[in-house]
Structure formats: structure tokens, C-alpha cells
Short mmCIF file of C-alpha atoms and ligand atoms in Angstrom, two decimals:
data_model
loop_
_atom_site.label_atom_id
_atom_site.label_comp_id
_atom_site.label_asym_id
_atom_site.label_seq_id
_atom_site.Cartn_x
_atom_site.Cartn_y
_atom_site.Cartn_z
CA MET A 1 215.13 28.60 238.32
CA GLU A 2 215.58 31.72 236.20
CA THR A 3 214.48 35.12 237.49
CA ALA A 4 211.32 35.07 235.38
CA GLN A 5 210.42 31.64 236.72
CA ILE A 6 211.01 32.72 240.31
CA THR A 7 208.77 35.74 239.76
CA THR A 8 205.98 33.60 238.29
CA PHE A 9 206.40 31.09 241.09
CA LEU A 10 206.19 33.89 243.68
CA LYS A 11 202.99 35.32 242.29
CA GLN A 12 201.45 31.85 242.37
CA ALA A 13 202.74 31.38 245.93
CA ALA A 14 200.96 34.63 246.90
CA LEU A 15 197.69 33.41 245.38
CA ASP A 16 198.12 30.04 247.12
CA ALA A 17 198.64 31.87 250.42
CA GLY A 18 195.29 33.59 249.98
CA PHE A 19 196.26 36.94 248.46
CA GLU A 20 194.17 38.14 245.54
CA LEU A 21 196.89 40.28 243.98
CA ALA A 22 200.68 40.25 243.88
CA GLY A 23 203.31 42.06 241.91
CA VAL A 24 206.94 43.13 242.02
CA ALA A 25 208.28 46.68 242.14
CA PRO A 26 211.88 47.74 241.70
CA VAL A 27 213.59 49.62 244.52
CA HIS A 28 213.74 53.17 243.32
CA ASP A 29 213.37 56.71 244.63
CA PHE A 30 210.04 57.22 242.86
CA ALA A 31 208.62 60.71 242.31
CA GLU A 32 205.83 59.92 244.83
CA LEU A 33 208.48 59.49 247.51
CA ALA A 34 209.73 63.03 246.92
CA GLN A 35 206.11 64.10 247.41
CA PHE A 36 206.11 62.16 250.68
CA LYS A 37 208.96 64.39 251.88
CA ASP A 38 206.95 67.48 250.96
CA TRP A 39 203.94 65.99 252.73
CA ILE A 40 205.92 65.55 255.93
CA ALA A 41 207.45 69.03 255.58
CA ALA A 42 203.96 70.54 255.24
CA GLY A 43 203.04 69.04 258.62
CA TYR A 44 200.32 66.89 257.04
CA SER A 45 201.32 63.80 259.02
CA GLY A 46 200.14 65.38 262.29
CA GLU A 47 201.59 63.71 265.39
CA MET A 48 202.37 60.40 263.66
CA LYS A 49 205.99 60.21 264.73
CA TYR A 50 206.57 56.86 263.01
CA MET A 51 205.92 58.55 259.67
CA GLN A 52 208.50 61.20 260.47
CA ALA A 53 211.22 58.74 261.61
CA ARG A 54 214.70 59.67 260.32
CA ASP A 55 217.96 57.76 260.07
CA ASP A 56 221.28 58.84 261.61
CA SER A 57 221.94 61.17 258.67
CA GLY A 58 218.61 62.90 259.17
CA ARG A 59 216.94 61.36 256.10
CA LEU A 60 213.31 60.33 256.33
CA LYS A 61 213.38 56.53 256.62
CA ARG A 62 210.24 56.06 254.53
CA ALA A 63 211.33 58.36 251.74
CA SER A 64 214.07 56.08 250.41
CA LEU A 65 214.10 52.33 250.75
CA ARG A 66 217.55 52.37 249.15
CA SER A 67 218.93 54.30 252.11
CA ALA A 68 216.90 52.51 254.77
CA ILE A 69 217.70 48.99 253.49
CA PRO A 70 220.77 49.22 251.21
CA TRP A 71 220.63 45.55 250.15
CA ALA A 72 217.01 45.83 248.92
CA ARG A 73 216.57 45.17 245.19
CA SER A 74 212.89 44.30 244.72
CA VAL A 75 209.67 44.62 246.68
CA ILE A 76 206.96 41.99 246.40
CA VAL A 77 203.62 43.59 247.15
CA CYS A 78 200.66 41.39 248.04
CA ALA A 79 197.07 42.49 248.54
CA ILE A 80 194.04 40.83 250.07
CA ASN A 81 190.42 41.91 249.88
CA TYR A 82 188.69 42.58 253.20
CA ASN A 83 185.42 43.94 251.89
CA THR A 84 182.46 42.53 253.78
CA GLU A 85 178.69 42.76 253.31
CA PRO A 86 177.03 46.18 253.82
CA PRO A 87 176.27 48.42 255.65
CA TYR A 88 178.57 51.22 254.61
CA SER A 89 179.40 54.38 256.52
CA THR A 90 177.32 56.47 254.16
CA GLY A 91 174.14 54.47 254.90
CA GLU A 92 171.51 55.09 257.55
CA ALA A 93 172.06 53.81 261.08
CA GLY A 94 169.69 53.78 264.00
CA PRO A 95 169.78 56.54 266.63
CA GLY A 96 172.68 56.46 269.04
CA ARG A 97 174.91 54.47 266.72
CA GLY A 98 178.54 55.14 265.81
CA TRP A 99 180.79 53.92 263.01
CA VAL A 100 183.87 51.72 263.15
CA SER A 101 185.94 51.56 260.00
CA ARG A 102 185.39 48.37 258.04
CA TYR A 103 189.05 47.33 258.19
CA ALA A 104 188.81 47.03 261.99
CA TRP A 105 185.68 44.88 262.14
CA GLY A 106 187.57 41.63 261.75
CA ARG A 107 187.89 38.78 264.20
CA GLU A 108 191.67 38.84 263.76
CA ASP A 109 193.91 41.92 263.63
CA TYR A 110 194.67 42.37 259.95
CA HIS A 111 198.41 42.80 260.66
CA GLU A 112 198.50 39.19 261.81
CA ALA A 113 196.17 37.88 259.10
CA VAL A 114 198.36 39.46 256.39
CA MET A 115 201.69 38.64 258.03
CA ARG A 116 200.78 34.97 258.36
CA ARG A 117 200.25 34.81 254.60
CA LEU A 118 203.33 36.88 253.78
CA ARG A 119 205.48 34.41 255.72
CA LEU A 120 204.23 31.62 253.45
CA VAL A 121 205.24 33.60 250.36
CA GLU A 122 208.59 34.45 251.94
CA ALA A 123 209.23 30.75 252.68
CA GLY A 124 208.37 29.95 249.06
CA LEU A 125 210.86 32.57 247.87
CA HIS A 126 213.65 31.10 249.97
CA ALA A 127 212.86 27.62 248.71
CA ALA A 128 212.87 28.84 245.10
CA ALA A 129 216.12 30.75 245.56
CA ILE A 130 217.87 27.76 247.11
CA SER A 131 216.94 25.66 244.11
CA SER A 132 218.37 28.26 241.76
CA ASP A 133 221.73 29.87 241.17
CA ARG A 134 220.16 33.35 241.47
CA GLN A 135 220.40 33.81 245.19
CA VAL A 136 223.33 36.24 244.87
CA PRO A 137 222.18 39.52 243.34
CA SER A 138 224.02 40.73 240.28
CA THR A 139 225.87 43.42 242.27
CA GLY A 140 227.55 40.65 244.22
CA GLU A 141 227.25 42.71 247.41
CA ASN A 142 225.13 40.24 249.27
CA LYS A 143 226.15 36.71 249.86
CA GLU A 144 222.69 35.40 250.63
CA LEU A 145 219.08 36.02 249.83
CA ARG A 146 217.73 38.47 252.36
CA THR A 147 214.08 39.27 252.99
CA LEU A 148 212.01 41.40 255.34
CA CYS A 149 208.21 41.24 255.66
CA TYR A 150 206.17 44.27 256.65
CA VAL A 151 202.53 45.07 257.25
CA ASP A 152 202.37 48.81 257.91
CA THR A 153 205.49 48.92 260.05
CA GLY A 154 208.39 49.05 257.58
CA PRO A 155 210.47 51.99 256.35
CA ILE A 156 208.41 51.99 253.17
CA VAL A 157 205.40 53.84 251.76
CA GLU A 158 203.52 50.69 250.77
CA ARG A 159 201.02 52.27 248.43
CA VAL A 160 203.79 53.73 246.25
CA TYR A 161 205.36 50.30 245.85
CA ALA A 162 201.88 48.80 245.33
CA LYS A 163 201.41 51.15 242.38
CA TYR A 164 204.72 50.16 240.81
CA ALA A 165 203.99 46.49 241.49
CA GLY A 166 200.83 46.88 239.40
CA VAL A 167 198.52 46.11 242.33
CA GLY A 168 196.54 49.31 241.83
CA TRP A 169 196.76 53.03 241.31
CA ILE A 170 196.85 55.62 244.08
CA GLY A 171 193.44 57.31 244.00
CA LYS A 172 192.67 60.93 244.71
CA ASN A 173 191.56 59.69 248.15
CA THR A 174 195.17 58.41 248.58
CA CYS A 175 194.05 54.74 248.80
CA ILE A 176 195.23 51.97 246.49
CA LEU A 177 192.50 51.13 243.99
CA ASN A 178 192.29 48.05 241.84
CA GLN A 179 190.12 47.98 238.77
CA LYS A 180 188.49 44.67 239.73
CA LEU A 181 188.65 44.66 243.51
CA GLY A 182 188.20 48.32 244.46
CA SER A 183 190.04 49.73 247.45
CA TRP A 184 189.16 47.44 250.36
CA LEU A 185 192.64 46.00 250.30
CA PHE A 186 195.17 45.15 252.96
CA LEU A 187 198.74 45.36 251.72
CA GLY A 188 201.75 43.36 252.78
CA VAL A 189 205.27 43.73 251.39
CA ILE A 190 208.37 41.56 251.20
CA VAL A 191 211.57 43.48 250.67
CA THR A 192 214.18 41.25 249.06
CA SER A 193 217.79 41.36 247.96
CA LEU A 194 216.81 39.38 244.87
CA GLU A 195 216.41 41.14 241.55
CA LEU A 196 213.08 39.92 240.23
CA ASP A 197 211.19 40.72 237.04
CA VAL A 198 209.21 43.85 237.82
CA SER A 199 205.53 44.41 237.00
CA LEU A 200 204.04 47.26 235.01
CA PRO A 201 202.79 50.16 237.16
CA ALA A 202 199.00 50.43 237.41
CA PRO A 203 197.57 53.32 235.37
CA ASP A 204 195.53 56.01 237.15
CA ARG A 205 191.81 55.49 236.47
CA CYS A 206 190.35 58.28 238.61
CA GLY A 207 189.85 60.40 235.52
CA SER A 208 187.77 63.54 236.14
CA CYS A 209 186.03 62.05 239.19
CA THR A 210 186.26 64.06 242.43
CA ARG A 211 183.60 62.29 244.51
CA CYS A 212 185.92 61.47 247.41
CA ILE A 213 187.13 65.07 247.68
CA GLU A 214 183.57 66.40 247.67
CA ALA A 215 182.28 63.81 250.15
CA CYS A 216 185.00 64.29 252.78
CA PRO A 217 183.18 65.96 255.69
CA THR A 218 186.29 67.66 257.08
CA ASP A 219 187.96 68.76 253.81
CA ALA A 220 190.93 66.56 254.65
CA LEU A 221 191.64 65.91 250.98
CA VAL A 222 193.19 69.33 250.54
CA ALA A 223 194.00 68.59 246.88
CA PRO A 224 193.68 65.52 244.67
CA TYR A 225 196.04 62.83 246.01
CA GLN A 226 196.88 64.99 249.03
CA LEU A 227 195.63 64.25 252.54
CA ASP A 228 196.07 66.54 255.53
CA ALA A 229 195.94 63.96 258.31
CA ASN A 230 195.31 66.69 260.90
CA LYS A 231 191.85 67.08 259.36
CA CYS A 232 191.16 63.42 258.66
CA ILE A 233 188.62 61.65 260.87
CA SER A 234 190.65 58.50 260.66
CA TYR A 235 193.66 60.26 262.18
CA LEU A 236 191.58 62.18 264.72
CA THR A 237 189.79 59.09 266.03
CA ILE A 238 192.68 56.60 265.95
CA GLU A 239 196.08 58.26 266.02
CA LYS A 240 195.38 61.51 267.85
CA ARG A 241 195.97 61.19 271.57
CA GLY A 242 194.42 63.52 274.15
CA SER A 243 192.05 66.23 273.04
CA ILE A 244 190.50 66.46 269.58
CA PRO A 245 190.75 70.11 268.46
CA GLN A 246 187.39 71.77 269.16
CA ASP A 247 186.94 73.02 265.61
CA MET A 248 187.29 69.45 264.27
CA ARG A 249 184.84 67.73 266.60
CA GLU A 250 181.64 68.46 264.75
CA GLY A 251 183.08 67.15 261.48
CA VAL A 252 183.86 63.81 263.14
CA GLY A 253 180.13 63.05 263.07
CA ARG A 254 179.30 59.58 264.40
CA HIS A 255 182.72 58.06 263.68
CA VAL A 256 184.27 56.39 266.69
CA PHE A 257 187.15 54.56 264.97
CA GLY A 258 188.27 55.55 261.50
CA CYS A 259 186.24 56.75 258.56
CA ASP A 260 185.35 55.05 255.30
CA ILE A 261 183.49 57.84 253.52
CA CYS A 262 186.03 58.55 250.76
CA GLN A 263 186.08 54.84 249.93
CA ASP A 264 182.33 54.30 250.28
CA VAL A 265 181.58 56.96 247.67
CA CYS A 266 184.20 55.74 245.20
CA PRO A 267 182.59 54.33 242.03
CA TRP A 268 185.31 51.69 241.79
CA ASN A 269 183.97 50.18 245.02
CA ARG A 270 180.43 49.84 243.73
CA LYS A 271 181.05 46.34 242.46
CA ALA A 272 183.82 45.40 244.85
CA PRO A 273 183.53 41.69 245.67
CA VAL A 274 183.02 40.62 249.29
CA THR A 275 185.30 38.20 251.06
CA ALA A 276 184.17 34.99 252.71
CA LEU A 277 187.29 34.77 254.89
CA PRO A 278 186.15 34.23 258.49
CA GLU A 279 188.91 36.43 260.00
CA PHE A 280 187.58 39.52 258.21
CA GLN A 281 183.93 39.01 259.20
CA ALA A 282 182.66 41.47 261.77
CA ARG A 283 182.91 40.86 265.48
CA GLU A 284 179.61 41.16 267.28
CA GLY A 285 178.68 44.76 268.11
CA LEU A 286 181.21 46.52 265.87
CA VAL A 287 178.91 47.33 262.95
CA ASN A 288 177.13 50.57 263.86
CA PRO A 289 178.11 50.16 267.53
CA ALA A 290 176.00 51.61 270.34
CA LEU A 291 177.60 54.86 271.53
CA ASP A 292 176.56 54.48 275.17
CA TRP A 293 178.13 51.02 275.29
CA LEU A 294 181.47 52.39 274.08
CA ALA A 295 181.40 55.51 276.25
CA GLU A 296 180.97 53.48 279.44
CA MET A 297 183.28 50.64 278.54
CA THR A 298 185.47 49.39 281.38
CA PRO A 299 189.16 48.45 280.97
CA GLU A 300 188.23 44.79 281.51
CA GLU A 301 185.58 44.83 278.81
CA PHE A 302 187.89 46.71 276.41
CA ARG A 303 190.59 44.08 276.91
CA GLU A 304 188.14 41.24 276.47
CA LYS A 305 186.19 42.65 273.51
CA PHE A 306 189.15 43.92 271.52
CA ARG A 307 191.70 41.21 272.19
CA GLY A 308 193.57 40.78 268.89
CA SER A 309 191.62 43.61 267.25
CA ALA A 310 192.90 46.63 265.32
CA VAL A 311 190.58 48.79 267.48
CA ARG A 312 193.07 48.55 270.35
CA ARG A 313 195.18 51.16 268.59
CA ALA A 314 192.79 53.94 269.70
CA LYS A 315 193.15 52.79 273.32
CA LEU A 316 190.22 52.80 275.71
CA SER A 317 190.52 56.52 276.45
CA GLY A 318 190.44 57.42 272.75
CA LEU A 319 187.49 55.14 272.00
CA ARG A 320 185.43 56.53 274.90
CA ARG A 321 186.39 60.10 273.93
CA ASN A 322 185.24 59.44 270.37
CA ALA A 323 181.93 57.95 271.51
CA VAL A 324 181.30 61.03 273.63
CA VAL A 325 182.01 63.34 270.67
CA ALA A 326 179.64 61.30 268.50
CA MET A 327 176.96 61.65 271.21
CA GLY A 328 177.39 65.41 271.11
CA ASN A 329 177.09 65.38 267.35
CA SER A 330 173.90 63.28 267.54
CA ARG A 331 172.14 66.19 269.32
CA ASP A 332 170.17 63.44 271.06
CA ARG A 333 168.98 64.74 274.44
CA ARG A 334 168.59 61.18 275.74
CA PHE A 335 172.36 61.10 276.14
CA LEU A 336 172.38 64.04 278.57
CA PRO A 337 172.18 62.05 281.87
CA LEU A 338 175.02 59.79 280.74
CA LEU A 339 177.09 62.75 279.54
CA GLN A 340 176.53 64.50 282.90
CA ARG A 341 178.03 61.47 284.62
CA LEU A 342 180.90 61.31 282.15
CA SER A 343 181.72 64.99 282.66
CA ALA A 344 183.00 63.91 286.08
CA ASP A 345 184.87 60.89 284.69
CA SER A 346 188.25 60.00 286.14
CA ASP A 347 189.69 60.26 282.62
CA PRO A 348 190.11 64.03 282.11
CA VAL A 349 189.98 63.67 278.32
CA VAL A 350 186.62 61.91 278.46
CA ALA A 351 185.33 64.43 281.02
CA GLU A 352 186.31 67.45 278.91
CA HIS A 353 184.78 66.02 275.72
CA ALA A 354 181.60 65.15 277.67
CA GLU A 355 181.29 68.79 278.73
CA TRP A 356 181.67 69.83 275.10
CA ALA A 357 179.04 67.27 274.05
CA ILE A 358 176.56 68.54 276.65
CA LYS A 359 177.03 72.07 275.33
CA SER A 360 176.58 70.89 271.76
CA ILE A 361 173.29 69.19 272.59
CA THR A 362 171.86 71.86 274.87
CA THR A 363 172.71 74.79 272.59
CA SER A 364 171.44 73.06 269.49
CA PRO A 365 168.19 74.56 268.17
S1 LIG B 401 188.92 59.01 255.70
FE1 LIG B 401 187.14 60.40 255.98
S2 LIG B 401 188.00 62.28 256.82
FE2 LIG B 401 189.72 61.09 255.98
S3 LIG B 401 189.94 61.84 253.88
FE3 LIG B 401 188.56 60.09 253.76
S4 LIG B 401 186.49 60.99 253.93
FE4 LIG B 401 187.95 62.54 254.60
S1 LIG B 402 186.09 58.70 244.30
FE1 LIG B 402 186.75 59.14 242.20
S2 LIG B 402 188.53 60.49 242.46
FE2 LIG B 402 188.17 59.50 244.41
S3 LIG B 402 189.49 57.72 244.40
FE3 LIG B 402 187.49 57.04 243.64
S4 LIG B 402 187.63 57.26 241.40
FE4 LIG B 402 189.33 58.41 242.28
#
């Protein structure tokens, strides 16, 4: 098979595996990766150490795929839609209800759902390369076809490669947006030593829109295309361990795991199709979850309820802490007896946030 045929075959293999979109990006130190360095230098990645990982020479691993994986020649980027039926975070919810980000509703952790499909595409690539004389890249450095599959965990800024693979543009909310599918997309990448035919980059279609920037309750989008994770509810409720800074707690609102606001307000998501895939349908209780249920959750229930769920990333302590903050923000006095109990909780983080929540409710006019 010629390179062009392999590329066509690969895209079809991605569709056959269940992805909606697939494209190929060259390995290059794109301008956006220089901006990633600036982003790290500005401290905008907060305490996310994996983002700041450096190689032995002190270079940021994610800033240059060429340095991190010297044999890499092309990146196959695949995307799958996880949009489900409403509600959305911007809609009304009953009293005492929190919000879990849509991407974490699913019955299967998306890392596994995407990786399973990527492996099928990877197997197809190996089969296609074996049946061709193109398995040795033109540099001659590598003797065999090499591949690595990643879902979130690789030394690569996926959305930059997604842009250059034509999957979508990077919106002002920093998410990948596709003209037809919107931004409810999980990305998976296959880094390969094979030189494939590359796709055209997706053009930016945000235009003069600034809805996401205006809607962000914590002003985390400090400039178009620029997120300060320290202010982002998603970071604060999932990645941040220990205490949430006091001045950020009110802005967290009712969010207990992630935040979808800057995607929910995006006009490109208005007509985003919904998926029928069973693994992305919501687990019971996760859509507008009851705050008191989460705040009192036991380790056994957490293990049972969130087995194989992306929600585990927040850990039980973080999830309970977030529920307590959301209770404080509800200003609902019915939570006071529960919060009194939680202010003596054996988890000092939960106890301290419960004290803050009590104060928020009792001092509210
Ligand atoms: S996820 Fe929420 S907090 Fe973060 S930038 Fe978007 S709207 Fe703002
Ligand atoms: S809300 Fe507007 S500016 Fe923000 S990502 Fe969507 S189209 Fe772009």
C-alpha cells in the first residue's frame, strides 16, 4: 500500500472502530506549543504536575513531541462524540442538586472506551504497514513501524495535534470544536513512526463570539484561548487536592465535579448530535446529583458507585468537599444540621469546608 492508501485505510479503520472523526497531523513544534510553554511559565497549570513534567534536559515533555519521542513522524488523532440528552449545566435543577460534568456521567471511564477503539485502529495500521513496503520511514532511522496510543496521558498536547489533524479548531474556551459535532468530543491519539499524508488544519470559526468568556463564572478564561486553571471550576473540583482557596469557593456554585458552562453556552453546541453509545449514557444519580448524598458518601459506596468511572479522579475527600461547598453556595438552611455534623468530620478538609459553608448560609441575607 502507498502512503495515501494507508492514510485512507486508517481513517476508515477509525470510523469502523466507532470514532466519528479522524485525521493525521505531522510532528512539528507548532506555534501553539510555544504558547504552552508560556502557559506553564505563567503558572496557569496550577498544581497539575503531569503538565509540568520535564525530560532529563529540563525541557517540558509536552511542548515538543520531537524531543519526547524522537522516532515520531505522524500523529493520528481520533475523536468520538459523547454528547448525551439534556439537561445542561446552565439549566435549572431542583434544590439541593449539584452538577457533574457531562464527560464523567458515563457507565465506562472514557479513557478505556477510547483506548479500546484506538487499539483497533493501531492494529489496522500494523496490518496495513506489514502489507506494504512503507514500514521503514524515509529517514531510515527506524527499522520497524512503531506506535504509541494515548488518551490524556501522553507527552502531547492533544488539542494542538487535533487542530492540525483537521478534527476541529481550538475555541476561545480552549476546547476542540468541530463544525458538525460541536465540542463534546473525547480525543485519542496514535503516535507513529510512519510518515502519513497529513490533513489540513481546521480553520478557527469562533469569529467575534465571546460567549464562553462572558459566561465563565470565575473569569478563568483570562483572555481568548487562554485558561488560568487556578481559577477554573474544573481544576478546582477535580485536580485540586486539599483546600479550595476561600476566594474561589463562591464561584464554584453547585459544581461538584467539573464544569461545562463554557461548552454549554457555545453556539456550535446548539445542534450537537447526541450519542446512542451505551457506555456514555449516564449512570444513575449522576445527573444533577443530590448534594447530601455525596457529602455523606462512605468509602464503600464511593468504591461501588464509581467503579470504572472518571469521577474517581476527584477522590472521595474531594467529592465530599465539593458537595459541602455547593451546599454553602445554595444558601439553603435545610443543610445546616448536616453541615454541623460534617464540621466535626474525621476528614479535616471536609470539616473545614463545612464550617465555611455554615458561615456562608448563616451570614447570607
Ligand atoms: S470550565 Fe467553567 S470555570 Fe472553567 S473556563 Fe469553562 S466556564 Fe470557566
Ligand atoms: S462560545 Fe463562541 S468564542 Fe467560545 S468557543 Fe464557542 S464559538 Fe468560540
